[in-house]
Amino acid sequence: MANYTLLPMAPSSFDEERSIGDNDSDVASVDIDFNAKTREHANLRRSLNGRHTALLAISSGIGTGLFLGSGSALSNAGPLGLLLGYALMGLITSGVAFISAETAAFLPVSGGFIRHIPMFTDRALGITVGWMFWYLLAIFAAAEVVAASSLIGYWRPDLSPAIFISVFGFLMVVFNFLPVRFYGELEFFFGILKSLLIIALILAGIIVDVGGSPTGEYIGGRNWHPKPIKEYLVSGGTGRFLAVWSTLINAAFAMGNIQITTSIGSEVINPRVNLPKAMRRVFWRIFFFYIVSLIVVGLLISADDPRLGTGSDIASSPFVLAFNTAGIKVFPSIINAVVITSAFSSGNGVIFLASRTLVGLASDGSAPRFMLKTNRVGAPYWAVASSCILLPLAYLNCGGDTPTTVFNWFTSLIAVAGLNIWVVICLAYVRFYWGMKKRGFNRNDLFYKSWGQPGVASACGIMCSLIVLFSGFAVFFPGNWSVSVFLSNYINCFVFAVLYVALKLTIKSPWISYEDMDFSQMDAIKAEKKAQELHTDTSKRNSLMRRSCRLYYTQFFKKRYHCTIGILPRLKAATVRARGRDDRPLLSPSVTRFNIVLVARAAFWLG
């Protein structure tokens, strides 16, 4: 007789796995308590799942900053200088992403960090950052419309860009009045499209570099010689340092959308799990999509190519120039089409995020209450409409200034405003860290604990401050003075300071002491984490038992079809009966005995 190992019977593999919250009073009570404590006033709907947030975190920063902005950075700094600048900003971005993930898991609400900052610093600073962030996003939307309309000119330069500015702006407005799940699915599609393009560019670039182009020319590392880092403004080591430093603003513009995921906590299913999981992918997004692709483009095209950085259209993109030089004529149109969708996706995303920022401000009483009103599908229509009021700035592209000039203005305005906000995020996190420590709370109780704190947050804040302070250093060199460049780099700092001082003088806004910080969420977090761990353990047990059930089916019944008559219905009934509730044993003694007898008979018949 054959020897068989008797394993415990699995719950029914014919039924779907229970999702968390079904017939589970512990989880349900935590969710009700969470909603009560966060005091969400807008009728927003939790429709974004882990799939949506994962793609949002991965693809939110892939846009014109990478495809277009990297050209001028390569021209100024050379291939190694470009790589070092983007790598440095990538580390800073990852650090900010990790601390944002921790605070978002602590309190996942609409607006994200703009509602965390006043909890750990003071209300005036929170209001200042909130409105500055809204302004940044509104400007960003106009910049993406400028980029998208300029890219159309690659195919039809005879048409006015005003046509496409109107079309893209109208579609962005309409899409943001639709349900949030539609936004999630749209961004999921665009995210996959952008990711596939980057992968295709990297693979095609490697093939071209080793001589697989139509011209058959082997490139190798030729374009990294003799100067992998160029000299900028002055000669020598100082010039090479300034070259690397000059790329940081371009890199900050390209990577500045990381907050889009953490700011939609009130519309994400199971946010304390899904938000940190998505934000932890930011580092790999930067490494693969930015660092690897910039290494490839630095191999393919010389930094001395006069076509680099001469426009805001796709013809000046280093990716397009590289493949044109290699004789691959089909790639530019493909890249152009995908970059247009990237620009549209990014503009659509920042309007979405700007509207949720206004909802967050209104929830805390820092914006008009009518911003909380939603339509029948859960979209905050007043907040969306208000976030679109700066879209007409895109029509500056139709004036006397070239698209390159307008795009560079937007790049500096957005990058510096974003870095100012990152400084405050880092400051708020450091106070959050020490507040928890002073009050005796353990960060291990949180759903996510970022590493290296508070050193990482402090280092990121200091670096962002230095980048902002020296963002417009080039205008102070002899012969480089430009009023427009100076204002685009520093006007945000003046506005930020004036707004903060005015608020401090007009509202009562003392700094929050460590003793007064609100950590009431910790009780809900502990209860929710306990329920989540219980569900995870149960799911693992169920999964193991389902695999055991399938093993039984394969081992005893699939090989001998004539034995299945009368046995399979009994087997299925046994598994359904064995499933039970999670707070009871998965197998009752009677079911276990029945299972053993059934398997013993099957082993005897098959032996």
mmCIF file of N, CA and C in Angstrom, residues 204-213 216-220 300:
data_model
loop_
_atom_site.group_PDB
_atom_site.id
_atom_site.type_symbol
_atom_site.label_atom_id
_atom_site.label_comp_id
_atom_site.label_asym_id
_atom_site.label_seq_id
_atom_site.Cartn_x
_atom_site.Cartn_y
_atom_site.Cartn_z
ATOM 1 N N ALA A 204 16.400 49.504 -25.486
ATOM 2 C CA ALA A 204 16.819 49.971 -26.810
ATOM 3 C C ALA A 204 18.136 50.733 -26.734
ATOM 4 N N GLY A 205 18.307 51.531 -25.646
ATOM 5 C CA GLY A 205 19.550 52.280 -25.491
ATOM 6 C C GLY A 205 20.752 51.381 -25.320
ATOM 7 N N ILE A 206 20.597 50.305 -24.548
ATOM 8 C CA ILE A 206 21.707 49.365 -24.371
ATOM 9 C C ILE A 206 22.058 48.700 -25.699
ATOM 10 N N ILE A 207 21.031 48.333 -26.472
ATOM 11 C CA ILE A 207 21.274 47.706 -27.786
ATOM 12 C C ILE A 207 22.012 48.662 -28.716
ATOM 13 N N VAL A 208 21.572 49.937 -28.730
ATOM 14 C CA VAL A 208 22.235 50.928 -29.581
ATOM 15 C C VAL A 208 23.674 51.151 -29.138
ATOM 16 N N ASP A 209 23.907 51.188 -27.847
ATOM 17 C CA ASP A 209 25.243 51.470 -27.320
ATOM 18 C C ASP A 209 26.256 50.390 -27.720
ATOM 19 N N VAL A 210 25.801 49.154 -27.790
ATOM 20 C CA VAL A 210 26.731 48.063 -28.135
ATOM 21 C C VAL A 210 26.787 47.799 -29.628
ATOM 22 N N GLY A 211 26.164 48.675 -30.440
ATOM 23 C CA GLY A 211 26.290 48.538 -31.893
ATOM 24 C C GLY A 211 25.119 47.905 -32.582
ATOM 25 N N GLY A 212 23.968 47.849 -31.934
ATOM 26 C CA GLY A 212 22.805 47.215 -32.550
ATOM 27 C C GLY A 212 21.905 48.168 -33.292
ATOM 28 N N SER A 213 22.344 49.404 -33.546
ATOM 29 C CA SER A 213 21.523 50.374 -34.272
ATOM 30 C C SER A 213 21.603 50.127 -35.773
ATOM 31 N N GLY A 216 24.970 50.534 -37.085
ATOM 32 C CA GLY A 216 25.948 49.533 -36.658
ATOM 33 C C GLY A 216 27.133 50.100 -35.910
ATOM 34 N N GLU A 217 27.046 51.348 -35.466
ATOM 35 C CA GLU A 217 28.173 51.991 -34.786
ATOM 36 C C GLU A 217 28.228 51.592 -33.323
ATOM 37 N N TYR A 218 29.378 51.203 -32.846
ATOM 38 C CA TYR A 218 29.574 50.882 -31.430
ATOM 39 C C TYR A 218 29.944 52.170 -30.689
ATOM 40 N N ILE A 219 29.178 52.490 -29.632
ATOM 41 C CA ILE A 219 29.393 53.743 -28.887
ATOM 42 C C ILE A 219 30.161 53.485 -27.608
ATOM 43 N N GLY A 220 29.725 52.506 -26.826
ATOM 44 C CA GLY A 220 30.403 52.205 -25.571
ATOM 45 C C GLY A 220 30.382 53.390 -24.624
ATOM 46 N N LEU A 300 24.659 57.470 -24.772
ATOM 47 C CA LEU A 300 24.261 57.548 -26.178
ATOM 48 C C LEU A 300 24.524 58.896 -26.818
#
